[in-house]
Amino acid sequence: MALALSQSANSAIFAAMHFGSLTLKSNLFLSPLAGYTNLPFRLVVREVGGVGLCTTDLVNARSLLGKNHKALKLIETRPADSPLAVQLFGSVPEEMRDAALMLENLDVASIDINMGCPVKKVCKVGGGSAMMTELDKTAALVREMVNSVKIPVTAKMRLGWDDDNLTAPDLARALEDAGVAAIFVHGRTREQGFGGTVNLAGIRKVVEAVKNIPVIGNGDIITPQAAKKMFDETGCAGVSIGRGAFYDPWIFKRTLYFLADGELLPEPSFAERVRVIHRHLDLMIEVFGEELGCRMFRKVAPWYAKRFGPCHEFNKRVVQISKRAEFHQVLENYIRWRRQFLDDNGELQPRFRPPPMVASFMREPASTQREQIPVPKGPVEVW
Ligand SMILES: Cc1cc2nc3c(=O)[nH]c(=O)nc-3n(C[C@H](O)[C@H](O)[C@H](O)COP(=O)(O)O)c2cc1C
């Protein structure tokens, strides 16, 4: 793994990273978020800049092989959406191998395997041998995939079942032996769900467990400072950002600048947020059609609004849109309504500004009780 900083003609800063046979423009990754990391969102993030590799939502290997419409939609891509990793989910080795081959033929850049949690609850009482059996089986499945394709195969895992079963270092070591090109690790246990603090020391143990491959840290990175702290305290080679990118598609660009020279770019202006939200909806409509694209956008728009300042007027109306024109009307009305909170320069008055974002692992212990980043409903056990 090698990391190099360079400065392009337009002064954008890139931290290039070797990732298996790929060279990525940066060591910042977009995490898979089922229901969210579709083609329009990935294109938005790429256009704003700074991301090295984007991953799709998790895709069921069997559905993909069966050419299921939903599975094919999940891997829909275009040249601007590159390099792209597809995350696969499945436990039948032949299906995982064949799905990997299919993706390689479609020019996907890399394949990520969703490991969810490596240990079933029963293993907690079943003891070490049960865990090793599971681990051997997993490693065999991965080895078969790695040997069948030339593109990098990676794995994404949590730290383990609970604090007494932090199995990720062992699993990472076994997967490195099986040939994975990188490990992504969300610094929480299955038991934690999305609550509590991301365990940086736990991620560090995974970094220390592998010999040569990069480990990418993940969890609660919602500011450039949080990304830096994760790099500094875990020694990880890259960081992967999920929900933080939904609040703030600009997070990759701002993080690259911050890592390169400590410069914290200002948060994007309201006008820039409005520009990007329009672009995002246009892409949703291009990819999903007007009716479905607008319906899907009902759950996307409120994420942008979290940094608008007072936004209940917007959130109340945007969940009813079915047409592009309706969205434009909602936004126009909201912009008019929002004026009451502005000062003479058109900026939000200080008391209406959203509070600064602080990652779980950057907060004072007393304030970590309530999880700050919302978690939409879904199968947490596989995330
Ligand atoms: C709505 C939602 C969907 C998710 N979908 C997936 C998924 O498909 N595959 C996966 O490996 N992780 C999934 N995750 C977990 C994220 O990739 C990530 O590990 C986790 O959210 C922590 O990172 P963050 O704090 O940057 O969001 C999902 C998380 C959320 C909140």
XYZ file of C-alpha atoms and ligand atoms in Angstrom:
414
model
C 0.000 0.000 0.000
C 1.384 3.389 -0.891
C 0.088 6.853 -0.294
C 1.283 9.962 -2.089
C 0.163 13.549 -2.032
C 0.344 15.620 -5.165
C -1.012 18.942 -6.296
C -2.809 19.257 -9.632
C -2.843 22.332 -11.850
C -6.064 23.606 -10.283
C -4.645 23.135 -6.791
C -6.926 20.260 -5.877
C -5.076 17.945 -3.544
C -5.073 14.225 -4.158
C -3.900 11.491 -1.828
C -3.407 8.578 -4.236
C -3.614 5.050 -2.921
C -2.743 1.632 -4.339
C -5.554 -0.783 -3.717
C -4.865 -4.265 -5.052
C -4.282 -3.756 -8.768
C -6.026 -0.356 -8.719
C -4.671 3.112 -8.095
C -7.274 5.289 -6.422
C -7.254 9.093 -6.553
C -7.729 9.289 -2.819
C -7.838 7.102 0.269
C -11.373 8.240 1.114
C -14.208 5.791 0.409
C -17.988 5.981 0.197
C -19.474 3.219 2.406
C -22.365 1.102 1.184
C -25.693 2.384 2.513
C -28.545 0.173 1.340
C -31.296 2.334 -0.122
C -29.039 5.364 -0.480
C -25.762 4.680 -2.327
C -27.447 4.412 -5.697
C -26.086 5.784 -8.975
C -27.442 9.340 -8.530
C -25.912 9.730 -5.076
C -22.590 8.268 -6.164
C -22.484 10.690 -9.097
C -23.232 13.624 -6.795
C -20.407 12.636 -4.458
C -17.994 12.190 -7.348
C -18.931 15.534 -8.917
C -18.346 17.336 -5.623
C -14.962 15.575 -5.483
C -12.439 13.940 -3.199
C -13.730 10.363 -3.051
C -11.419 7.543 -4.168
C -13.841 4.632 -4.510
C -17.618 4.364 -4.187
C -19.440 1.170 -3.255
C -22.963 0.131 -4.215
C -25.646 -0.976 -1.758
C -25.262 -4.638 -0.865
C -26.417 -6.925 -3.668
C -27.583 -10.498 -3.238
C -25.269 -12.706 -5.343
C -28.051 -15.148 -6.226
C -30.405 -12.376 -7.360
C -27.672 -10.919 -9.513
C -27.012 -14.259 -11.191
C -30.771 -14.620 -11.730
C -30.720 -11.168 -13.420
C -33.334 -9.957 -10.959
C -34.446 -6.459 -11.994
C -33.817 -4.892 -8.565
C -30.343 -6.410 -8.326
C -29.433 -5.147 -11.812
C -30.716 -1.683 -10.903
C -28.435 -1.684 -7.860
C -25.372 -2.178 -10.058
C -26.472 0.298 -12.733
C -23.549 2.547 -13.512
C -22.008 4.808 -16.186
C -18.466 5.897 -17.079
C -18.557 8.912 -14.719
C -19.324 6.490 -11.852
C -15.865 5.032 -11.770
C -14.036 3.397 -10.069
C -16.919 1.415 -8.620
C -16.992 -1.399 -6.082
C -20.044 -3.655 -5.886
C -20.794 -5.156 -2.511
C -21.966 -8.771 -2.643
C -23.857 -10.709 -0.043
C -24.273 -14.489 0.020
C -23.021 -17.658 1.600
C -22.939 -20.160 -1.267
C -19.332 -20.220 -2.549
C -20.237 -21.037 -6.175
C -22.799 -18.229 -6.320
C -20.396 -15.712 -4.849
C -17.690 -16.795 -7.316
C -20.010 -16.634 -10.336
C -21.401 -13.256 -9.289
C -17.822 -11.986 -8.962
C -17.017 -13.218 -12.472
C -20.150 -11.579 -13.822
C -19.184 -8.257 -12.226
C -15.643 -8.466 -13.540
C -17.034 -8.915 -17.047
C -19.117 -5.779 -16.503
C -15.916 -3.799 -15.781
C -16.594 -3.267 -12.109
C -13.353 -2.101 -10.439
C -13.546 -4.217 -7.287
C -15.819 -6.465 -5.293
C -16.550 -6.035 -1.637
C -17.953 -8.886 0.439
C -20.443 -8.071 3.145
C -19.322 -10.020 6.184
C -21.877 -8.493 8.508
C -20.835 -9.944 11.777
C -18.438 -12.854 11.621
C -19.791 -14.604 14.696
C -23.290 -16.004 15.104
C -24.727 -15.568 18.564
C -24.587 -19.279 19.121
C -20.807 -19.162 18.731
C -20.642 -17.065 21.845
C -21.459 -20.135 23.862
C -20.181 -22.598 21.280
C -16.640 -21.453 21.957
C -13.511 -21.052 19.902
C -13.798 -24.109 17.718
C -17.195 -23.079 16.398
C -15.781 -19.684 15.547
C -12.786 -21.194 13.804
C -15.049 -23.460 11.759
C -17.024 -20.420 10.658
C -13.819 -18.583 9.938
C -12.374 -21.429 7.867
C -15.558 -21.674 5.846
C -15.548 -17.931 5.216
C -11.887 -17.950 4.203
C -12.525 -20.794 1.731
C -15.395 -18.887 0.113
C -13.235 -15.794 -0.197
C -10.248 -17.721 -1.582
C -12.435 -19.159 -4.323
C -13.599 -15.678 -5.315
C -10.115 -14.179 -5.196
C -8.722 -16.963 -7.372
C -11.475 -16.568 -9.949
C -11.124 -12.851 -10.747
C -8.285 -10.422 -11.404
C -9.957 -7.397 -9.835
C -9.474 -6.762 -6.100
C -11.789 -8.539 -3.678
C -12.255 -6.844 -0.312
C -14.234 -7.575 2.844
C -16.297 -5.382 5.145
C -16.872 -6.374 8.747
C -17.726 -5.135 12.206
C -15.351 -5.567 15.147
C -17.197 -8.690 16.294
C -20.325 -9.787 18.111
C -19.746 -7.885 21.355
C -16.902 -6.520 23.454
C -16.022 -10.013 24.650
C -15.861 -11.339 21.097
C -13.751 -8.918 19.069
C -13.078 -11.376 16.274
C -12.260 -8.907 13.478
C -8.447 -9.136 13.876
C -8.506 -12.939 13.476
C -10.925 -12.759 10.599
C -8.888 -10.035 8.875
C -5.706 -12.117 9.181
C -7.446 -15.192 7.766
C -8.896 -13.157 4.902
C -5.522 -11.642 4.096
C -4.170 -15.184 3.783
C -7.126 -15.954 1.523
C -6.071 -13.078 -0.743
C -8.326 -10.079 -0.049
C -6.894 -6.763 -1.213
C -8.217 -4.691 1.701
C -10.371 -4.839 4.808
C -13.090 -2.336 5.711
C -13.956 -2.305 9.381
C -16.815 -0.494 11.088
C -15.492 0.177 14.586
C -18.533 -1.163 16.413
C -19.730 -4.598 17.484
C -22.934 -6.234 16.335
C -24.308 -5.746 19.829
C -23.689 -1.997 19.662
C -25.781 -1.607 16.520
C -25.230 2.054 15.702
C -25.126 3.260 19.301
C -22.269 4.152 21.578
C -18.808 5.168 20.541
C -16.786 3.916 17.601
C -13.893 1.923 19.053
C -10.710 3.313 17.514
C -8.506 0.957 19.541
C -10.519 -1.931 18.090
C -9.832 -0.727 14.544
C -6.165 -0.359 15.456
C -6.070 -4.044 16.454
C -7.289 -4.968 12.963
C -4.614 -2.728 11.406
C -1.996 -4.486 13.534
C -3.353 -7.951 12.747
C -2.752 -7.814 8.990
C 0.669 -7.935 7.384
C 0.488 -6.048 4.094
C -3.008 -5.118 3.030
C -4.653 -1.760 3.749
C -7.293 -1.539 6.463
C -9.951 1.108 5.925
C -11.521 2.480 9.118
C -15.213 3.303 9.262
C -17.805 4.702 11.620
C -19.206 8.114 12.520
C -16.870 10.203 10.392
C -18.913 13.342 9.984
C -16.133 15.939 9.918
C -12.622 16.218 8.460
C -11.265 16.359 12.021
C -12.907 13.036 12.834
C -11.313 11.479 9.737
C -7.901 12.732 10.871
C -8.391 11.357 14.351
C -9.296 7.965 12.911
C -6.154 7.964 10.753
C -3.950 9.122 13.643
C -5.248 6.761 16.293
C -5.753 3.601 14.264
C -2.979 3.768 11.665
C -5.580 2.871 9.024
C -4.674 3.392 5.368
C -7.985 4.965 4.408
C -11.330 5.904 5.853
C -14.798 5.087 4.611
C -17.699 7.469 5.130
C -21.387 6.564 5.026
C -23.981 8.722 6.742
C -21.540 11.643 6.949
C -21.639 11.836 3.149
C -25.387 12.111 3.241
C -25.277 15.114 5.512
C -22.482 16.484 3.546
C -21.398 15.242 0.096
C -18.586 17.827 0.433
C -16.962 15.872 3.263
C -14.494 14.046 1.017
C -13.129 17.203 -0.554
C -12.933 19.032 2.759
C -11.238 16.048 4.391
C -8.595 15.802 1.661
C -7.686 19.448 2.169
C -7.633 19.070 5.924
C -5.410 15.995 5.798
C -3.037 17.582 3.316
C -2.277 20.829 5.097
C -4.626 21.267 8.042
C -6.781 23.745 6.131
C -10.421 23.413 7.138
C -12.482 24.589 4.187
C -15.704 26.337 5.260
C -18.910 24.300 5.175
C -20.683 24.788 1.835
C -22.947 27.814 1.579
C -26.718 27.469 1.456
C -26.604 28.402 -2.244
C -24.175 25.545 -2.928
C -26.368 23.110 -1.013
C -29.345 24.241 -3.095
C -27.340 23.759 -6.314
C -26.365 20.226 -5.352
C -29.802 19.208 -4.101
C -31.224 20.228 -7.502
C -28.532 18.232 -9.266
C -29.234 15.221 -7.051
C -32.940 15.285 -7.889
C -32.223 15.691 -11.614
C -30.031 12.578 -11.486
C -32.680 10.657 -9.513
C -35.193 11.478 -12.235
C -32.752 10.515 -15.000
C -32.070 7.136 -13.400
C -35.432 6.218 -11.851
C -37.943 8.291 -13.825
C -39.864 11.313 -12.534
C -42.464 9.649 -10.308
C -40.204 7.068 -8.627
C -37.195 9.408 -8.546
C -39.252 12.050 -6.710
C -40.743 9.517 -4.313
C -37.282 8.196 -3.489
C -36.049 11.749 -3.048
C -38.527 12.272 -0.223
C -36.147 10.476 2.123
C -33.016 12.052 0.640
C -33.904 15.745 0.778
C -34.282 15.912 4.593
C -30.616 14.851 4.948
C -29.555 17.979 3.067
C -31.967 20.015 5.147
C -30.231 19.038 8.392
C -27.635 21.752 7.637
C -30.152 24.342 6.326
C -30.971 25.768 9.764
C -34.701 25.801 10.663
C -36.149 23.315 8.177
C -39.455 21.865 9.414
C -41.351 23.800 6.731
C -39.203 22.144 4.083
C -39.318 18.628 5.570
C -43.087 18.745 5.967
C -43.646 19.543 2.276
C -40.835 17.660 0.590
C -42.187 14.286 1.700
C -45.184 14.874 -0.584
C -43.442 15.507 -3.899
C -44.116 13.363 -6.974
C -42.927 15.741 -9.692
C -39.833 17.829 -10.310
C -41.935 21.011 -10.517
C -43.418 20.272 -7.091
C -39.957 20.017 -5.613
C -38.960 23.344 -7.168
C -42.076 24.936 -5.689
C -41.365 23.470 -2.234
C -37.801 24.753 -2.324
C -38.803 28.212 -3.557
C -41.424 28.542 -0.823
C -38.939 27.326 1.751
C -36.289 29.826 0.638
C -38.834 32.629 1.106
C -39.892 31.301 4.530
C -36.243 30.914 5.621
C -35.557 34.649 5.097
C -36.969 35.435 8.557
C -33.929 33.678 10.084
C -31.305 35.593 8.074
C -29.235 38.655 8.954
C -28.578 41.654 6.686
C -25.868 39.722 4.823
C -28.239 36.903 4.001
C -26.544 34.529 6.484
C -28.398 32.578 9.162
C -28.425 34.541 12.404
C -26.090 32.786 14.865
C -28.881 31.428 17.075
C -30.465 29.624 14.114
C -27.275 28.016 12.832
C -27.094 24.223 13.181
C -24.596 23.207 15.887
C -21.204 21.951 14.735
C -21.091 18.252 13.913
C -19.096 16.139 16.392
C -18.302 12.456 15.862
C -19.091 9.980 18.665
C -15.410 9.383 19.312
C -14.656 13.116 19.538
C -17.317 13.923 22.144
C -16.914 14.214 25.876
C -17.976 10.882 27.456
C -21.038 12.428 29.118
C -22.464 13.516 25.787
C -22.169 10.203 23.938
C -25.370 8.806 25.388
C -27.530 9.830 22.469
C -26.551 8.749 19.001
C -26.384 11.880 16.889
C -26.470 10.414 13.393
C -29.900 9.081 12.525
C -30.080 5.438 11.490
C -32.836 4.595 9.050
C -34.639 1.292 9.626
C -33.007 -1.794 8.141
C -31.255 -5.124 8.759
C -28.541 -3.913 11.122
C -27.296 -7.488 11.517
C -25.833 -7.428 8.011
C -24.405 -3.902 8.217
C -29.203 2.965 6.055
C -27.929 2.170 6.146
C -27.684 1.209 5.188
C -26.509 0.454 5.252
N -26.275 -0.481 4.290
C -25.136 -1.196 4.316
C -24.852 -2.152 3.307
O -25.612 -2.352 2.347
N -23.690 -2.855 3.401
C -22.790 -2.651 4.424
O -21.762 -3.308 4.477
N -23.024 -1.726 5.364
C -24.157 -0.994 5.312
N -24.373 -0.034 6.273
C -23.307 0.276 7.228
C -22.426 1.397 6.671
O -21.747 1.021 5.508
C -21.375 1.846 7.708
O -20.559 0.753 8.034
C -22.012 2.394 8.981
O -23.124 3.206 8.692
C -21.010 3.208 9.803
O -20.461 4.227 9.024
P -21.027 5.755 9.049
O -21.084 6.166 10.476
O -20.013 6.525 8.247
O -22.389 5.732 8.433
C -25.557 0.686 6.268
C -25.812 1.670 7.214
C -26.983 2.411 7.170
C -27.208 3.457 8.198
